[in-house]
Amino acid sequence: MKKLFITAAFILAAAWGASAQRYCVIDTKYILESIPEYKESQKKLDAIADQWQKEIDAKFQEVDKMYKSYQAEQVMLTEELKHKREDEIVAKEKDAKDLQKKRFGYEGDLFKKREELVKPIQDKIYNAVQKMAASRMYDFVLDKSGGATVIFSDPKLDKSDEILKSLGVKK
């Protein structure tokens, strides 16, 4: 009877162990902010975005100036000239909005530039995570930087520093 109980307990423990899933937690925001290349890329993106925003602001200021000028001269203009000036203002505003969409819109120039500068860094992190997960036989790697993904995590499960170390980043 004792042997049967021990054998049953051993089988249950083995079954539980086989079904247990191994996981760890990382913080991709922390990892990215610890990589000097990412900080550099972010500075470049910010500078480009500022430059493009100034260009767009100048176009909208020009539209505003044209509109104020039109309002001041409106009473002295013929109907034909009014329509011509209105069309010019509308066309200029459309150009400014089109440029804004081209620069900052979905899959616009900023999106493409971010992909060009940041995606290689993200790919390096992903490859390092994948390599660590395979070598340590993790079934899941959870990212706590999203906020709602992980409600609580034991700090000893956080392997972000190991990912940085594998990427050659000193902390």
mmCIF file with all atom_site columns, C-alpha atoms in Angstrom:
data_model
loop_
_atom_site.group_PDB
_atom_site.id
_atom_site.type_symbol
_atom_site.label_atom_id
_atom_site.label_alt_id
_atom_site.label_comp_id
_atom_site.label_asym_id
_atom_site.label_entity_id
_atom_site.label_seq_id
_atom_site.pdbx_PDB_ins_code
_atom_site.Cartn_x
_atom_site.Cartn_y
_atom_site.Cartn_z
_atom_site.occupancy
_atom_site.B_iso_or_equiv
_atom_site.pdbx_formal_charge
_atom_site.auth_seq_id
_atom_site.auth_comp_id
_atom_site.auth_asym_id
_atom_site.auth_atom_id
_atom_site.pdbx_PDB_model_num
ATOM 1   C CA . MET A 1 1   ? 0.000   0.000  0.000   1.00 0.00 ? 1   MET A CA 1
ATOM 2   C CA . LYS A 1 2   ? 2.845   2.362  0.893   1.00 0.00 ? 2   LYS A CA 1
ATOM 3   C CA . LYS A 1 3   ? 4.565   1.614  -2.455  1.00 0.00 ? 3   LYS A CA 1
ATOM 4   C CA . LEU A 1 4   ? 1.344   2.308  -4.331  1.00 0.00 ? 4   LEU A CA 1
ATOM 5   C CA . PHE A 1 5   ? 0.938   5.660  -2.527  1.00 0.00 ? 5   PHE A CA 1
ATOM 6   C CA . ILE A 1 6   ? 4.555   6.692  -3.239  1.00 0.00 ? 6   ILE A CA 1
ATOM 7   C CA . THR A 1 7   ? 4.266   5.615  -6.867  1.00 0.00 ? 7   THR A CA 1
ATOM 8   C CA . ALA A 1 8   ? 0.996   7.534  -7.275  1.00 0.00 ? 8   ALA A CA 1
ATOM 9   C CA . ALA A 1 9   ? 2.530   10.629 -5.671  1.00 0.00 ? 9   ALA A CA 1
ATOM 10  C CA . PHE A 1 10  ? 5.580   10.349 -7.934  1.00 0.00 ? 10  PHE A CA 1
ATOM 11  C CA . ILE A 1 11  ? 3.400   10.030 -11.047 1.00 0.00 ? 11  ILE A CA 1
ATOM 12  C CA . LEU A 1 12  ? 1.289   13.028 -10.013 1.00 0.00 ? 12  LEU A CA 1
ATOM 13  C CA . ALA A 1 13  ? 4.413   15.111 -9.335  1.00 0.00 ? 13  ALA A CA 1
ATOM 14  C CA . ALA A 1 14  ? 5.916   14.132 -12.691 1.00 0.00 ? 14  ALA A CA 1
ATOM 15  C CA . ALA A 1 15  ? 2.675   14.937 -14.516 1.00 0.00 ? 15  ALA A CA 1
ATOM 16  C CA . TRP A 1 16  ? 2.406   18.282 -12.748 1.00 0.00 ? 16  TRP A CA 1
ATOM 17  C CA . GLY A 1 17  ? 6.059   19.058 -13.531 1.00 0.00 ? 17  GLY A CA 1
ATOM 18  C CA . ALA A 1 18  ? 5.597   18.175 -17.187 1.00 0.00 ? 18  ALA A CA 1
ATOM 19  C CA . SER A 1 19  ? 2.572   20.413 -17.492 1.00 0.00 ? 19  SER A CA 1
ATOM 20  C CA . ALA A 1 20  ? 4.175   23.338 -15.611 1.00 0.00 ? 20  ALA A CA 1
ATOM 21  C CA . GLN A 1 21  ? 5.062   26.144 -17.935 1.00 0.00 ? 21  GLN A CA 1
ATOM 22  C CA . ARG A 1 22  ? 8.197   28.186 -17.542 1.00 0.00 ? 22  ARG A CA 1
ATOM 23  C CA . TYR A 1 23  ? 8.070   31.902 -18.079 1.00 0.00 ? 23  TYR A CA 1
ATOM 24  C CA . CYS A 1 24  ? 9.924   35.101 -17.417 1.00 0.00 ? 24  CYS A CA 1
ATOM 25  C CA . VAL A 1 25  ? 9.185   38.786 -17.547 1.00 0.00 ? 25  VAL A CA 1
ATOM 26  C CA . ILE A 1 26  ? 11.022  41.530 -19.441 1.00 0.00 ? 26  ILE A CA 1
ATOM 27  C CA . ASP A 1 27  ? 10.503  45.275 -19.769 1.00 0.00 ? 27  ASP A CA 1
ATOM 28  C CA . THR A 1 28  ? 11.105  46.289 -23.389 1.00 0.00 ? 28  THR A CA 1
ATOM 29  C CA . LYS A 1 29  ? 10.755  49.999 -22.562 1.00 0.00 ? 29  LYS A CA 1
ATOM 30  C CA . TYR A 1 30  ? 13.542  49.702 -19.973 1.00 0.00 ? 30  TYR A CA 1
ATOM 31  C CA . ILE A 1 31  ? 15.659  47.679 -22.408 1.00 0.00 ? 31  ILE A CA 1
ATOM 32  C CA . LEU A 1 32  ? 15.196  50.176 -25.250 1.00 0.00 ? 32  LEU A CA 1
ATOM 33  C CA . GLU A 1 33  ? 15.941  53.177 -23.023 1.00 0.00 ? 33  GLU A CA 1
ATOM 34  C CA . SER A 1 34  ? 19.133  51.476 -21.832 1.00 0.00 ? 34  SER A CA 1
ATOM 35  C CA . ILE A 1 35  ? 20.518  51.059 -25.361 1.00 0.00 ? 35  ILE A CA 1
ATOM 36  C CA . PRO A 1 36  ? 22.593  54.061 -26.526 1.00 0.00 ? 36  PRO A CA 1
ATOM 37  C CA . GLU A 1 37  ? 21.700  53.418 -30.208 1.00 0.00 ? 37  GLU A CA 1
ATOM 38  C CA . TYR A 1 38  ? 18.020  53.782 -29.353 1.00 0.00 ? 38  TYR A CA 1
ATOM 39  C CA . LYS A 1 39  ? 18.585  57.065 -27.533 1.00 0.00 ? 39  LYS A CA 1
ATOM 40  C CA . GLU A 1 40  ? 20.517  58.369 -30.555 1.00 0.00 ? 40  GLU A CA 1
ATOM 41  C CA . SER A 1 41  ? 17.798  57.245 -32.939 1.00 0.00 ? 41  SER A CA 1
ATOM 42  C CA . GLN A 1 42  ? 15.155  58.889 -30.775 1.00 0.00 ? 42  GLN A CA 1
ATOM 43  C CA . LYS A 1 43  ? 17.096  62.188 -30.802 1.00 0.00 ? 43  LYS A CA 1
ATOM 44  C CA . LYS A 1 44  ? 17.368  62.017 -34.604 1.00 0.00 ? 44  LYS A CA 1
ATOM 45  C CA . LEU A 1 45  ? 13.646  61.305 -34.924 1.00 0.00 ? 45  LEU A CA 1
ATOM 46  C CA . ASP A 1 46  ? 12.786  64.184 -32.589 1.00 0.00 ? 46  ASP A CA 1
ATOM 47  C CA . ALA A 1 47  ? 14.998  66.581 -34.568 1.00 0.00 ? 47  ALA A CA 1
ATOM 48  C CA . ILE A 1 48  ? 13.459  65.482 -37.877 1.00 0.00 ? 48  ILE A CA 1
ATOM 49  C CA . ALA A 1 49  ? 9.929   65.763 -36.467 1.00 0.00 ? 49  ALA A CA 1
ATOM 50  C CA . ASP A 1 50  ? 10.663  69.269 -35.128 1.00 0.00 ? 50  ASP A CA 1
ATOM 51  C CA . GLN A 1 51  ? 12.053  70.356 -38.505 1.00 0.00 ? 51  GLN A CA 1
ATOM 52  C CA . TRP A 1 52  ? 9.041   68.980 -40.371 1.00 0.00 ? 52  TRP A CA 1
ATOM 53  C CA . GLN A 1 53  ? 6.619   70.523 -37.860 1.00 0.00 ? 53  GLN A CA 1
ATOM 54  C CA . LYS A 1 54  ? 8.238   73.947 -38.358 1.00 0.00 ? 54  LYS A CA 1
ATOM 55  C CA . GLU A 1 55  ? 7.883   73.532 -42.123 1.00 0.00 ? 55  GLU A CA 1
ATOM 56  C CA . ILE A 1 56  ? 4.179   72.677 -41.736 1.00 0.00 ? 56  ILE A CA 1
ATOM 57  C CA . ASP A 1 57  ? 3.595   75.496 -39.237 1.00 0.00 ? 57  ASP A CA 1
ATOM 58  C CA . ALA A 1 58  ? 5.131   77.970 -41.702 1.00 0.00 ? 58  ALA A CA 1
ATOM 59  C CA . LYS A 1 59  ? 2.728   76.788 -44.415 1.00 0.00 ? 59  LYS A CA 1
ATOM 60  C CA . PHE A 1 60  ? -0.276  77.173 -42.104 1.00 0.00 ? 60  PHE A CA 1
ATOM 61  C CA . GLN A 1 61  ? 0.940   80.648 -41.069 1.00 0.00 ? 61  GLN A CA 1
ATOM 62  C CA . GLU A 1 62  ? 1.139   81.561 -44.748 1.00 0.00 ? 62  GLU A CA 1
ATOM 63  C CA . VAL A 1 63  ? -2.460  80.364 -45.206 1.00 0.00 ? 63  VAL A CA 1
ATOM 64  C CA . ASP A 1 64  ? -3.520  82.425 -42.175 1.00 0.00 ? 64  ASP A CA 1
ATOM 65  C CA . LYS A 1 65  ? -1.739  85.490 -43.556 1.00 0.00 ? 65  LYS A CA 1
ATOM 66  C CA . MET A 1 66  ? -3.427  85.030 -46.951 1.00 0.00 ? 66  MET A CA 1
ATOM 67  C CA . TYR A 1 67  ? -6.820  84.679 -45.277 1.00 0.00 ? 67  TYR A CA 1
ATOM 68  C CA . LYS A 1 68  ? -6.377  87.812 -43.134 1.00 0.00 ? 68  LYS A CA 1
ATOM 69  C CA . SER A 1 69  ? -5.238  89.759 -46.181 1.00 0.00 ? 69  SER A CA 1
ATOM 70  C CA . TYR A 1 70  ? -8.254  88.492 -48.116 1.00 0.00 ? 70  TYR A CA 1
ATOM 71  C CA . GLN A 1 71  ? -10.627 89.516 -45.302 1.00 0.00 ? 71  GLN A CA 1
ATOM 72  C CA . ALA A 1 72  ? -9.142  93.013 -45.214 1.00 0.00 ? 72  ALA A CA 1
ATOM 73  C CA . GLU A 1 73  ? -9.422  93.500 -48.994 1.00 0.00 ? 73  GLU A CA 1
ATOM 74  C CA . GLN A 1 74  ? -12.652 91.547 -49.539 1.00 0.00 ? 74  GLN A CA 1
ATOM 75  C CA . VAL A 1 75  ? -14.925 94.591 -49.796 1.00 0.00 ? 75  VAL A CA 1
ATOM 76  C CA . MET A 1 76  ? -12.827 96.075 -52.614 1.00 0.00 ? 76  MET A CA 1
ATOM 77  C CA . LEU A 1 77  ? -12.590 92.888 -54.712 1.00 0.00 ? 77  LEU A CA 1
ATOM 78  C CA . THR A 1 78  ? -14.829 91.866 -57.574 1.00 0.00 ? 78  THR A CA 1
ATOM 79  C CA . GLU A 1 79  ? -16.709 88.564 -57.302 1.00 0.00 ? 79  GLU A CA 1
ATOM 80  C CA . GLU A 1 80  ? -14.250 86.995 -59.756 1.00 0.00 ? 80  GLU A CA 1
ATOM 81  C CA . LEU A 1 81  ? -11.229 88.115 -57.730 1.00 0.00 ? 81  LEU A CA 1
ATOM 82  C CA . LYS A 1 82  ? -12.896 86.952 -54.485 1.00 0.00 ? 82  LYS A CA 1
ATOM 83  C CA . HIS A 1 83  ? -13.363 83.449 -55.901 1.00 0.00 ? 83  HIS A CA 1
ATOM 84  C CA . LYS A 1 84  ? -9.813  83.426 -57.235 1.00 0.00 ? 84  LYS A CA 1
ATOM 85  C CA . ARG A 1 85  ? -8.354  84.420 -53.852 1.00 0.00 ? 85  ARG A CA 1
ATOM 86  C CA . GLU A 1 86  ? -10.594 81.934 -52.001 1.00 0.00 ? 86  GLU A CA 1
ATOM 87  C CA . ASP A 1 87  ? -9.443  79.158 -54.324 1.00 0.00 ? 87  ASP A CA 1
ATOM 88  C CA . GLU A 1 88  ? -5.808  80.126 -53.738 1.00 0.00 ? 88  GLU A CA 1
ATOM 89  C CA . ILE A 1 89  ? -6.307  80.027 -49.962 1.00 0.00 ? 89  ILE A CA 1
ATOM 90  C CA . VAL A 1 90  ? -8.104  76.667 -50.103 1.00 0.00 ? 90  VAL A CA 1
ATOM 91  C CA . ALA A 1 91  ? -5.381  75.235 -52.373 1.00 0.00 ? 91  ALA A CA 1
ATOM 92  C CA . LYS A 1 92  ? -2.632  76.504 -50.064 1.00 0.00 ? 92  LYS A CA 1
ATOM 93  C CA . GLU A 1 93  ? -4.400  75.036 -47.007 1.00 0.00 ? 93  GLU A CA 1
ATOM 94  C CA . LYS A 1 94  ? -4.845  71.718 -48.818 1.00 0.00 ? 94  LYS A CA 1
ATOM 95  C CA . ASP A 1 95  ? -1.111  71.676 -49.627 1.00 0.00 ? 95  ASP A CA 1
ATOM 96  C CA . ALA A 1 96  ? -0.272  72.268 -45.955 1.00 0.00 ? 96  ALA A CA 1
ATOM 97  C CA . LYS A 1 97  ? -2.640  69.495 -44.824 1.00 0.00 ? 97  LYS A CA 1
ATOM 98  C CA . ASP A 1 98  ? -1.294  67.127 -47.478 1.00 0.00 ? 98  ASP A CA 1
ATOM 99  C CA . LEU A 1 99  ? 2.260   67.813 -46.325 1.00 0.00 ? 99  LEU A CA 1
ATOM 100 C CA . GLN A 1 100 ? 1.209   67.225 -42.710 1.00 0.00 ? 100 GLN A CA 1
ATOM 101 C CA . LYS A 1 101 ? -0.362  63.906 -43.674 1.00 0.00 ? 101 LYS A CA 1
ATOM 102 C CA . LYS A 1 102 ? 2.686   62.948 -45.768 1.00 0.00 ? 102 LYS A CA 1
ATOM 103 C CA . ARG A 1 103 ? 5.068   63.669 -42.887 1.00 0.00 ? 103 ARG A CA 1
ATOM 104 C CA . PHE A 1 104 ? 3.070   62.546 -39.833 1.00 0.00 ? 104 PHE A CA 1
ATOM 105 C CA . GLY A 1 105 ? 0.201   60.463 -41.155 1.00 0.00 ? 105 GLY A CA 1
ATOM 106 C CA . TYR A 1 106 ? -0.215  56.713 -40.906 1.00 0.00 ? 106 TYR A CA 1
ATOM 107 C CA . GLU A 1 107 ? 2.777   55.171 -42.695 1.00 0.00 ? 107 GLU A CA 1
ATOM 108 C CA . GLY A 1 108 ? 4.052   58.677 -43.423 1.00 0.00 ? 108 GLY A CA 1
ATOM 109 C CA . ASP A 1 109 ? 7.650   59.848 -43.568 1.00 0.00 ? 109 ASP A CA 1
ATOM 110 C CA . LEU A 1 110 ? 8.097   59.850 -39.772 1.00 0.00 ? 110 LEU A CA 1
ATOM 111 C CA . PHE A 1 111 ? 6.733   56.308 -39.528 1.00 0.00 ? 111 PHE A CA 1
ATOM 112 C CA . LYS A 1 112 ? 9.162   55.175 -42.251 1.00 0.00 ? 112 LYS A CA 1
ATOM 113 C CA . LYS A 1 113 ? 12.075  56.984 -40.620 1.00 0.00 ? 113 LYS A CA 1
ATOM 114 C CA . ARG A 1 114 ? 11.231  55.442 -37.227 1.00 0.00 ? 114 ARG A CA 1
ATOM 115 C CA . GLU A 1 115 ? 11.088  52.029 -38.846 1.00 0.00 ? 115 GLU A CA 1
ATOM 116 C CA . GLU A 1 116 ? 14.464  52.656 -40.506 1.00 0.00 ? 116 GLU A CA 1
ATOM 117 C CA . LEU A 1 117 ? 16.159  53.782 -37.282 1.00 0.00 ? 117 LEU A CA 1
ATOM 118 C CA . VAL A 1 118 ? 14.393  51.814 -34.518 1.00 0.00 ? 118 VAL A CA 1
ATOM 119 C CA . LYS A 1 119 ? 13.305  48.540 -36.124 1.00 0.00 ? 119 LYS A CA 1
ATOM 120 C CA . PRO A 1 120 ? 16.861  47.115 -36.355 1.00 0.00 ? 120 PRO A CA 1
ATOM 121 C CA . ILE A 1 121 ? 17.270  47.749 -32.605 1.00 0.00 ? 121 ILE A CA 1
ATOM 122 C CA . GLN A 1 122 ? 13.914  46.128 -31.859 1.00 0.00 ? 122 GLN A CA 1
ATOM 123 C CA . ASP A 1 123 ? 14.897  43.159 -34.024 1.00 0.00 ? 123 ASP A CA 1
ATOM 124 C CA . LYS A 1 124 ? 18.129  42.748 -32.040 1.00 0.00 ? 124 LYS A CA 1
ATOM 125 C CA . ILE A 1 125 ? 16.147  42.724 -28.805 1.00 0.00 ? 125 ILE A CA 1
ATOM 126 C CA . TYR A 1 126 ? 13.641  40.243 -30.194 1.00 0.00 ? 126 TYR A CA 1
ATOM 127 C CA . ASN A 1 127 ? 16.439  37.927 -31.342 1.00 0.00 ? 127 ASN A CA 1
ATOM 128 C CA . ALA A 1 128 ? 18.138  38.156 -27.926 1.00 0.00 ? 128 ALA A CA 1
ATOM 129 C CA . VAL A 1 129 ? 14.837  37.365 -26.186 1.00 0.00 ? 129 VAL A CA 1
ATOM 130 C CA . GLN A 1 130 ? 14.184  34.471 -28.526 1.00 0.00 ? 130 GLN A CA 1
ATOM 131 C CA . LYS A 1 131 ? 17.690  33.085 -27.966 1.00 0.00 ? 131 LYS A CA 1
ATOM 132 C CA . MET A 1 132 ? 17.369  33.363 -24.174 1.00 0.00 ? 132 MET A CA 1
ATOM 133 C CA . ALA A 1 133 ? 13.898  31.785 -24.227 1.00 0.00 ? 133 ALA A CA 1
ATOM 134 C CA . ALA A 1 134 ? 15.167  28.857 -26.275 1.00 0.00 ? 134 ALA A CA 1
ATOM 135 C CA . SER A 1 135 ? 18.285  28.308 -24.164 1.00 0.00 ? 135 SER A CA 1
ATOM 136 C CA . ARG A 1 136 ? 16.374  28.519 -20.866 1.00 0.00 ? 136 ARG A CA 1
ATOM 137 C CA . MET A 1 137 ? 13.363  26.637 -22.255 1.00 0.00 ? 137 MET A CA 1
ATOM 138 C CA . TYR A 1 138 ? 10.853  29.375 -21.408 1.00 0.00 ? 138 TYR A CA 1
ATOM 139 C CA . ASP A 1 139 ? 7.377   28.765 -22.740 1.00 0.00 ? 139 ASP A CA 1
ATOM 140 C CA . PHE A 1 140 ? 6.369   32.409 -22.342 1.00 0.00 ? 140 PHE A CA 1
ATOM 141 C CA . VAL A 1 141 ? 8.186   35.713 -22.195 1.00 0.00 ? 141 VAL A CA 1
ATOM 142 C CA . LEU A 1 142 ? 5.884   38.432 -20.894 1.00 0.00 ? 142 LEU A CA 1
ATOM 143 C CA . ASP A 1 143 ? 6.490   42.131 -21.480 1.00 0.00 ? 143 ASP A CA 1
ATOM 144 C CA . LYS A 1 144 ? 5.573   44.301 -18.518 1.00 0.00 ? 144 LYS A CA 1
ATOM 145 C CA . SER A 1 145 ? 6.188   47.618 -20.297 1.00 0.00 ? 145 SER A CA 1
ATOM 146 C CA . GLY A 1 146 ? 2.669   47.579 -21.769 1.00 0.00 ? 146 GLY A CA 1
ATOM 147 C CA . GLY A 1 147 ? 1.224   48.124 -18.316 1.00 0.00 ? 147 GLY A CA 1
ATOM 148 C CA . ALA A 1 148 ? -1.909  45.986 -18.490 1.00 0.00 ? 148 ALA A CA 1
ATOM 149 C CA . THR A 1 149 ? -0.128  42.840 -19.697 1.00 0.00 ? 149 THR A CA 1
ATOM 150 C CA . VAL A 1 150 ? 1.362   41.963 -16.306 1.00 0.00 ? 150 VAL A CA 1
ATOM 151 C CA . ILE A 1 151 ? -0.356  42.939 -13.079 1.00 0.00 ? 151 ILE A CA 1
ATOM 152 C CA . PHE A 1 152 ? 2.350   41.617 -10.774 1.00 0.00 ? 152 PHE A CA 1
ATOM 153 C CA . SER A 1 153 ? 5.725   40.079 -11.371 1.00 0.00 ? 153 SER A CA 1
ATOM 154 C CA . ASP A 1 154 ? 8.371   38.872 -9.005  1.00 0.00 ? 154 ASP A CA 1
ATOM 155 C CA . PRO A 1 155 ? 11.516  40.931 -9.682  1.00 0.00 ? 155 PRO A CA 1
ATOM 156 C CA . LYS A 1 156 ? 13.592  37.737 -9.853  1.00 0.00 ? 156 LYS A CA 1
ATOM 157 C CA . LEU A 1 157 ? 11.593  36.775 -12.961 1.00 0.00 ? 157 LEU A CA 1
ATOM 158 C CA . ASP A 1 158 ? 12.594  39.999 -14.747 1.00 0.00 ? 158 ASP A CA 1
ATOM 159 C CA . LYS A 1 159 ? 15.306  39.112 -17.250 1.00 0.00 ? 159 LYS A CA 1
ATOM 160 C CA . SER A 1 160 ? 15.629  42.566 -18.850 1.00 0.00 ? 160 SER A CA 1
ATOM 161 C CA . ASP A 1 161 ? 19.193  43.031 -17.575 1.00 0.00 ? 161 ASP A CA 1
ATOM 162 C CA . GLU A 1 162 ? 20.171  39.660 -19.047 1.00 0.00 ? 162 GLU A CA 1
ATOM 163 C CA . ILE A 1 163 ? 18.852  40.765 -22.435 1.00 0.00 ? 163 ILE A CA 1
ATOM 164 C CA . LEU A 1 164 ? 20.888  43.978 -22.166 1.00 0.00 ? 164 LEU A CA 1
ATOM 165 C CA . LYS A 1 165 ? 23.968  41.960 -21.202 1.00 0.00 ? 165 LYS A CA 1
ATOM 166 C CA . SER A 1 166 ? 23.509  39.665 -24.211 1.00 0.00 ? 166 SER A CA 1
ATOM 167 C CA . LEU A 1 167 ? 23.277  42.771 -26.402 1.00 0.00 ? 167 LEU A CA 1
ATOM 168 C CA . GLY A 1 168 ? 26.563  44.057 -24.959 1.00 0.00 ? 168 GLY A CA 1
ATOM 169 C CA . VAL A 1 169 ? 25.008  46.981 -23.078 1.00 0.00 ? 169 VAL A CA 1
ATOM 170 C CA . LYS A 1 170 ? 26.644  47.761 -19.747 1.00 0.00 ? 170 LYS A CA 1
ATOM 171 C CA . LYS A 1 171 ? 24.392  48.876 -16.901 1.00 0.00 ? 171 LYS A CA 1
#
